[in-house]
mmCIF file of C-alpha atoms in Angstrom:
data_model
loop_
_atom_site.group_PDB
_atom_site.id
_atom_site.type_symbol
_atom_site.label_atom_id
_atom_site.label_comp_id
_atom_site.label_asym_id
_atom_site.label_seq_id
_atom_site.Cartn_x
_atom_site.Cartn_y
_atom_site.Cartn_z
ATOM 1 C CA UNK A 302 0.000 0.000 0.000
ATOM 2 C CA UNK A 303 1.124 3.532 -0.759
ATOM 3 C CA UNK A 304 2.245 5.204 1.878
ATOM 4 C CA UNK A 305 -0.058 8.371 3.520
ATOM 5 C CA UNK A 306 1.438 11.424 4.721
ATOM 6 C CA UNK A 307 2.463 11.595 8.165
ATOM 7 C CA UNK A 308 -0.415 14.057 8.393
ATOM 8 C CA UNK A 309 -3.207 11.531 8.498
ATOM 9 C CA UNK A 310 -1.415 9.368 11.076
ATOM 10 C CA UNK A 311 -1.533 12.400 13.189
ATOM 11 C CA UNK A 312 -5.177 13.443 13.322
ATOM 12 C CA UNK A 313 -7.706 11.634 15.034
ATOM 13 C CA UNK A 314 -10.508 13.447 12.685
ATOM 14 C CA UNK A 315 -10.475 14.312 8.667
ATOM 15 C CA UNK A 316 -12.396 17.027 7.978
ATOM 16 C CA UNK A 317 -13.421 16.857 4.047
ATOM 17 C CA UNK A 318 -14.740 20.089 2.536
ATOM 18 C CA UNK A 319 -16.466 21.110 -0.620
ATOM 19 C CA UNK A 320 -17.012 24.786 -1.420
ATOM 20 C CA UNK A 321 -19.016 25.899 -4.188
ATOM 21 C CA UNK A 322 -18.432 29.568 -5.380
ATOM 22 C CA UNK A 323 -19.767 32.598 -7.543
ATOM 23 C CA UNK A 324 -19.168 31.771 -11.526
ATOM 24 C CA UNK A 325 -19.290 32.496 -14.819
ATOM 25 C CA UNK A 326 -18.721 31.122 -18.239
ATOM 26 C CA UNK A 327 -18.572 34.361 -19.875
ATOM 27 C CA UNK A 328 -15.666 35.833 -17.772
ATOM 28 C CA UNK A 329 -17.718 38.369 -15.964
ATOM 29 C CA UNK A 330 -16.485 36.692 -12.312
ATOM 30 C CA UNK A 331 -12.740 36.578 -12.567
ATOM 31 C CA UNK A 332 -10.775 33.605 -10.627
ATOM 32 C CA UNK A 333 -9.064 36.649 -8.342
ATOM 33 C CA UNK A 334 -12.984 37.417 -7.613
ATOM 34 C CA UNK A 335 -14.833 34.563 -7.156
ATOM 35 C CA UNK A 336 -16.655 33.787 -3.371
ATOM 36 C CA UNK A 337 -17.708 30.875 -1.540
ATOM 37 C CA UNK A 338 -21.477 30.247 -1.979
ATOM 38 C CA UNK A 339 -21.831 27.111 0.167
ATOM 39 C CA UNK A 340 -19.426 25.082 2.567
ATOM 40 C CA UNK A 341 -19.837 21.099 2.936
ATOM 41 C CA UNK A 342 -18.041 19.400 5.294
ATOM 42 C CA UNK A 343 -18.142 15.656 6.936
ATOM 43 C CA UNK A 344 -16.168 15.517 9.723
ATOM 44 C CA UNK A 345 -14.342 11.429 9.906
ATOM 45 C CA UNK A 346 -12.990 9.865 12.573
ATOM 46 C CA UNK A 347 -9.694 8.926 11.169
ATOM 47 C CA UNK A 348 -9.414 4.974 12.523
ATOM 48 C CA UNK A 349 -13.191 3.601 11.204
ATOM 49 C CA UNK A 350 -13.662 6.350 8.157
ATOM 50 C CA UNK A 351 -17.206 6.813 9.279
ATOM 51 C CA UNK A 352 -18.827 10.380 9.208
ATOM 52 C CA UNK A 353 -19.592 11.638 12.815
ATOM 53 C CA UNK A 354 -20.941 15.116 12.204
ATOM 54 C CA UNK A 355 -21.842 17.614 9.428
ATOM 55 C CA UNK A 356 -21.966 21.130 8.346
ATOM 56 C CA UNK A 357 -23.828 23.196 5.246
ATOM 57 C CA UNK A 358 -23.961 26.751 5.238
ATOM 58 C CA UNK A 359 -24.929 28.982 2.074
ATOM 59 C CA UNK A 360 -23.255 32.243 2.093
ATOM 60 C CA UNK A 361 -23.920 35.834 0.656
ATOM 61 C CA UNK A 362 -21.679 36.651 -1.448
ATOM 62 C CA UNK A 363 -20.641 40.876 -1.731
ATOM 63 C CA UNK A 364 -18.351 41.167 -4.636
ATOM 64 C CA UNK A 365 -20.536 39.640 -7.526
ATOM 65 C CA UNK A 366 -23.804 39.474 -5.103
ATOM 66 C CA UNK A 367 -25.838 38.536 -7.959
ATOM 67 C CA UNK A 368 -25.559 34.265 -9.747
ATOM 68 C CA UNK A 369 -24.888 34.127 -12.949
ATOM 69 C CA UNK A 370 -27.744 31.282 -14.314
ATOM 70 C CA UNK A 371 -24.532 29.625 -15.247
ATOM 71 C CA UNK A 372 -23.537 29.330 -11.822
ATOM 72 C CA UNK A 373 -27.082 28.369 -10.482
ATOM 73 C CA UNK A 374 -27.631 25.991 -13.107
ATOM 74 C CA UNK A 375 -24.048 24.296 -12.165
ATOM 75 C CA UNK A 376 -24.960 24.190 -8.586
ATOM 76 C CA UNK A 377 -28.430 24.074 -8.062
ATOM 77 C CA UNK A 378 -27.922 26.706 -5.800
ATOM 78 C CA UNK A 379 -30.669 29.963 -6.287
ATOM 79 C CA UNK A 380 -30.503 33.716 -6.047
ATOM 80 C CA UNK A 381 -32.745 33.319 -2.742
ATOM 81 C CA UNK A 382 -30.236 30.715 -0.793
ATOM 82 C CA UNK A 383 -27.860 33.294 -1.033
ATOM 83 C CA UNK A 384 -29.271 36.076 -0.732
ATOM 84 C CA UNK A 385 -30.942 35.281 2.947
ATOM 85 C CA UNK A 386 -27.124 34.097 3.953
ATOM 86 C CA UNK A 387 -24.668 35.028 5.944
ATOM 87 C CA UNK A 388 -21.340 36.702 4.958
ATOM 88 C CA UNK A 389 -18.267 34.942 4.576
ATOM 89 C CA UNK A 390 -17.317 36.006 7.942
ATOM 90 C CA UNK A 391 -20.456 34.718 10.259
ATOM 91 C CA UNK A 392 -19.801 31.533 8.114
ATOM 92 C CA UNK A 393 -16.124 30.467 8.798
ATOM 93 C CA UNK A 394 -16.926 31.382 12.692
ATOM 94 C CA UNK A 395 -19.954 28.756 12.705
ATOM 95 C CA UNK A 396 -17.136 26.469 10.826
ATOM 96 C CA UNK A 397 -14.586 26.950 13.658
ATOM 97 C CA UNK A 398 -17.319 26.709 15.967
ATOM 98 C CA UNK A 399 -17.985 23.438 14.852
ATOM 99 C CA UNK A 400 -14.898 21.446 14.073
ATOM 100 C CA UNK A 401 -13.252 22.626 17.417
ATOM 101 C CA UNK A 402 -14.494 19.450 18.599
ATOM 102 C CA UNK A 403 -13.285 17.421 16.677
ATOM 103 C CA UNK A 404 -9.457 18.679 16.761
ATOM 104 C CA UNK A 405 -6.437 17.900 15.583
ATOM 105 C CA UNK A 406 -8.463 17.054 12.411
ATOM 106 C CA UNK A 407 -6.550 17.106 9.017
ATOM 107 C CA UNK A 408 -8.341 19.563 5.887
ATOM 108 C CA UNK A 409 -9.406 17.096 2.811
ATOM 109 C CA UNK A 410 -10.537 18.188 0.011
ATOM 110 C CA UNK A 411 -10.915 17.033 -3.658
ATOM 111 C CA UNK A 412 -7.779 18.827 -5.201
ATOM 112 C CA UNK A 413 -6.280 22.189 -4.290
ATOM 113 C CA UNK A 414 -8.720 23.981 -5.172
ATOM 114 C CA UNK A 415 -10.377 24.373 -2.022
ATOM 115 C CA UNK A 416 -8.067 25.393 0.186
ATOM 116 C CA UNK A 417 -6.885 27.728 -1.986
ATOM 117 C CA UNK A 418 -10.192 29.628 -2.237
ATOM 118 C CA UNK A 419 -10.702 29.407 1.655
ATOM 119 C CA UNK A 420 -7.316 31.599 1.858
ATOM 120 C CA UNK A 421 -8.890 33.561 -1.013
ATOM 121 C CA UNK A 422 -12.035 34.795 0.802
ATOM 122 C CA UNK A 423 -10.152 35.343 3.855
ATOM 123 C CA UNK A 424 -7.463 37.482 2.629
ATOM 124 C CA UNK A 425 -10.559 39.495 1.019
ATOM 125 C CA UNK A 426 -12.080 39.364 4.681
ATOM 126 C CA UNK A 427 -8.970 40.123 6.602
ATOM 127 C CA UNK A 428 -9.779 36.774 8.542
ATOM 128 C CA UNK A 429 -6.696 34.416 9.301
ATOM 129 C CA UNK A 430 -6.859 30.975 7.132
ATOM 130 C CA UNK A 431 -7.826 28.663 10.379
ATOM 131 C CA UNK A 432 -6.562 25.230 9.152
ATOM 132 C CA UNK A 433 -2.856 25.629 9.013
ATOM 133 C CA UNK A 434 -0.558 24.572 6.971
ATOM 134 C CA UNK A 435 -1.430 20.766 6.663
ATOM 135 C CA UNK A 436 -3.665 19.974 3.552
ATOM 136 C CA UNK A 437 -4.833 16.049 1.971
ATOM 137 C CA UNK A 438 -5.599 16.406 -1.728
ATOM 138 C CA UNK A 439 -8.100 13.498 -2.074
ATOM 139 C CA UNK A 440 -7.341 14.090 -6.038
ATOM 140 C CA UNK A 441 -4.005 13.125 -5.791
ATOM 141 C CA UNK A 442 -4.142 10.782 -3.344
ATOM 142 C CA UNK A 443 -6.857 8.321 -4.804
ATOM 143 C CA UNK A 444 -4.846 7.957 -7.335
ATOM 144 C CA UNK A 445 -1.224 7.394 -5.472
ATOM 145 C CA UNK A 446 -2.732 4.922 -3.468
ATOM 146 C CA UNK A 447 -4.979 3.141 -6.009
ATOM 147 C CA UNK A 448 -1.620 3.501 -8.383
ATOM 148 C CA UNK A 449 -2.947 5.165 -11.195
ATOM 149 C CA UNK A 450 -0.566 7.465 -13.322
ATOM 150 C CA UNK A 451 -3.211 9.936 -13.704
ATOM 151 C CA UNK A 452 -5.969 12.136 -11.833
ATOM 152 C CA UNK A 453 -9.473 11.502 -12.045
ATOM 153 C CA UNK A 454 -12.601 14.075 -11.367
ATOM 154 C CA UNK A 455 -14.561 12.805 -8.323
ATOM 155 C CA UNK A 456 -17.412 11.275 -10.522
ATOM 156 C CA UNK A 457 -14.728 9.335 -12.318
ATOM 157 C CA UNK A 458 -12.941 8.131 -9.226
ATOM 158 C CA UNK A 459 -16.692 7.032 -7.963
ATOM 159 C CA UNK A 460 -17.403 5.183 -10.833
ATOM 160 C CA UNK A 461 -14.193 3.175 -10.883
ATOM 161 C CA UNK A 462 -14.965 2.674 -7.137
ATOM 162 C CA UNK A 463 -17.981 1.081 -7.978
ATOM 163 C CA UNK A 464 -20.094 3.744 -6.654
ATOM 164 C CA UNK A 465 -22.601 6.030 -7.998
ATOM 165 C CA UNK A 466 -22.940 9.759 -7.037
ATOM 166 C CA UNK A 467 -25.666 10.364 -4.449
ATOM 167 C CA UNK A 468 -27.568 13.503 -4.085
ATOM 168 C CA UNK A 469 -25.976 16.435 -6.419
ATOM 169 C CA UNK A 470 -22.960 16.808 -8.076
ATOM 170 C CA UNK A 471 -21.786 20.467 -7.730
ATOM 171 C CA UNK A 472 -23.449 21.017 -4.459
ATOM 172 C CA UNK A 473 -21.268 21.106 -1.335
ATOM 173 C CA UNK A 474 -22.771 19.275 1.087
ATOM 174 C CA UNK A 475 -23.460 16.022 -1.519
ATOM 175 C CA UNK A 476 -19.727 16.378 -2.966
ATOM 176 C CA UNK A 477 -18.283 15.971 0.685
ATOM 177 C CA UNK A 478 -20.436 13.246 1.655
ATOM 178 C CA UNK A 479 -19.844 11.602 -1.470
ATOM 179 C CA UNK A 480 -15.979 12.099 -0.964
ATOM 180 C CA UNK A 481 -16.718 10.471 2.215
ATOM 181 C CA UNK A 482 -17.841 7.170 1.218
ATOM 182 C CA UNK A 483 -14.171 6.285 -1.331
ATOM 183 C CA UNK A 484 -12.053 7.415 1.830
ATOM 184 C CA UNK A 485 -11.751 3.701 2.177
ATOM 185 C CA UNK A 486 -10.084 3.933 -1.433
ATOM 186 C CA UNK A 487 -8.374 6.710 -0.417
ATOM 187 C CA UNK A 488 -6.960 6.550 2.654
ATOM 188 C CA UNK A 489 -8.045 2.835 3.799
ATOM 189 C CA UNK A 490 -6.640 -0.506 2.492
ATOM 190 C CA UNK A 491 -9.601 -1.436 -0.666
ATOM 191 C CA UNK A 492 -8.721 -1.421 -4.178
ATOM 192 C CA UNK A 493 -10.036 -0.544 -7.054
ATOM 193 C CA UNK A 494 -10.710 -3.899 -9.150
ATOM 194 C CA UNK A 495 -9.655 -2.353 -12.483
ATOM 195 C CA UNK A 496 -6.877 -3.693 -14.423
ATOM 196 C CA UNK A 497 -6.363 -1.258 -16.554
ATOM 197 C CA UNK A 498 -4.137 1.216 -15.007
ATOM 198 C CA UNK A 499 -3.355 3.740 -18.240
#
């Protein structure tokens, strides 16, 4: 088995986030200017992999404060969740809030993308990034342990689990839990049973 960063060993809790954010596909919401819209996250006691506690919050966002139908249509999420929101701020207090119980608990997410948007919205905020400097790409590591040459998007990496997506795809609170359930994959001793590895 591949071996996992010391990181995991350490923590008795994962704590696996998905964010969704403001978009566009017309370039009107640059990268540099997109906000978190919703926060999903599990929280995973480290030795069984099962899911002890979760979180959802929408949020309102103040730079672009209005969806793009792009955006809504890729997330399901509407004008009205966000608008009746908190801000950013109020949010990543209730997240603190919560996953203080949990601690030491190690950030997972599916890529980088994640964390880097968390540090995004708090430099905009003036809020300190809370989860240090410890990060587990789920991306990368599904595919070191399951010793694939390649990444895979989370659907893919379901499918070749042997899994099929539950609730939404593109909605926060589904794409953690469902990030959840291949931790085993991930970070626990199964195997995918496909032969071919190219």
């Amino acid at each position: 088995m591949h071996q996992l960063p010391d990181a995991v060993s350490a923590s008795s809790h994962l704590l696996v986030i998905d964010l969704e954010a403001t978009c566009c596909n017309q370039k009107t919401v640059p990268r540099h200017e997109m906000e978190i819209i919703e926060i999903g996250a599990v929280i995973v006691a480290s030795e069984s992999l099962q899911a002890v506690s979760e979180f959802q919050t929408f949020i309102q966002p103040v730079r672009h404060p209005r969806l793009t139908p792009f955006c809504t249509e890729l997330t399901s999420i509407t004008q009205n969740d966000v608008s009746t929101a908190v801000r950013f701020p109020q949010a990543l207090d209730a997240l603190i809030n919560w996953s203080r119980e949990y601690e030491p608990f190690l950030f997972c997410s599916w890529g980088d993308y994640d964390k880097s948007q968390f540090q995004q919205d708090c430099r905009y905020h003036g809020r300190e990034y809370p989860f240090g400097k410890e990060h587990l790409n789920l991306k990368k590591q599904f595919s070191l342990t399951q010793g694939y040459p390649r990444k895979f998007g989370m659907t893919r990496a379901l499918k070749l689990t042997g899994l099929t997506l539950e609730g939404t795809h593109h909605r926060g609170i589904d794409d953690a839990r469902n990030m959840v359930r291949m931790l085993p994959w991930i970070v626990g001793d199964l195997k995918v049973a496909d032969a071919a590895k190219s």
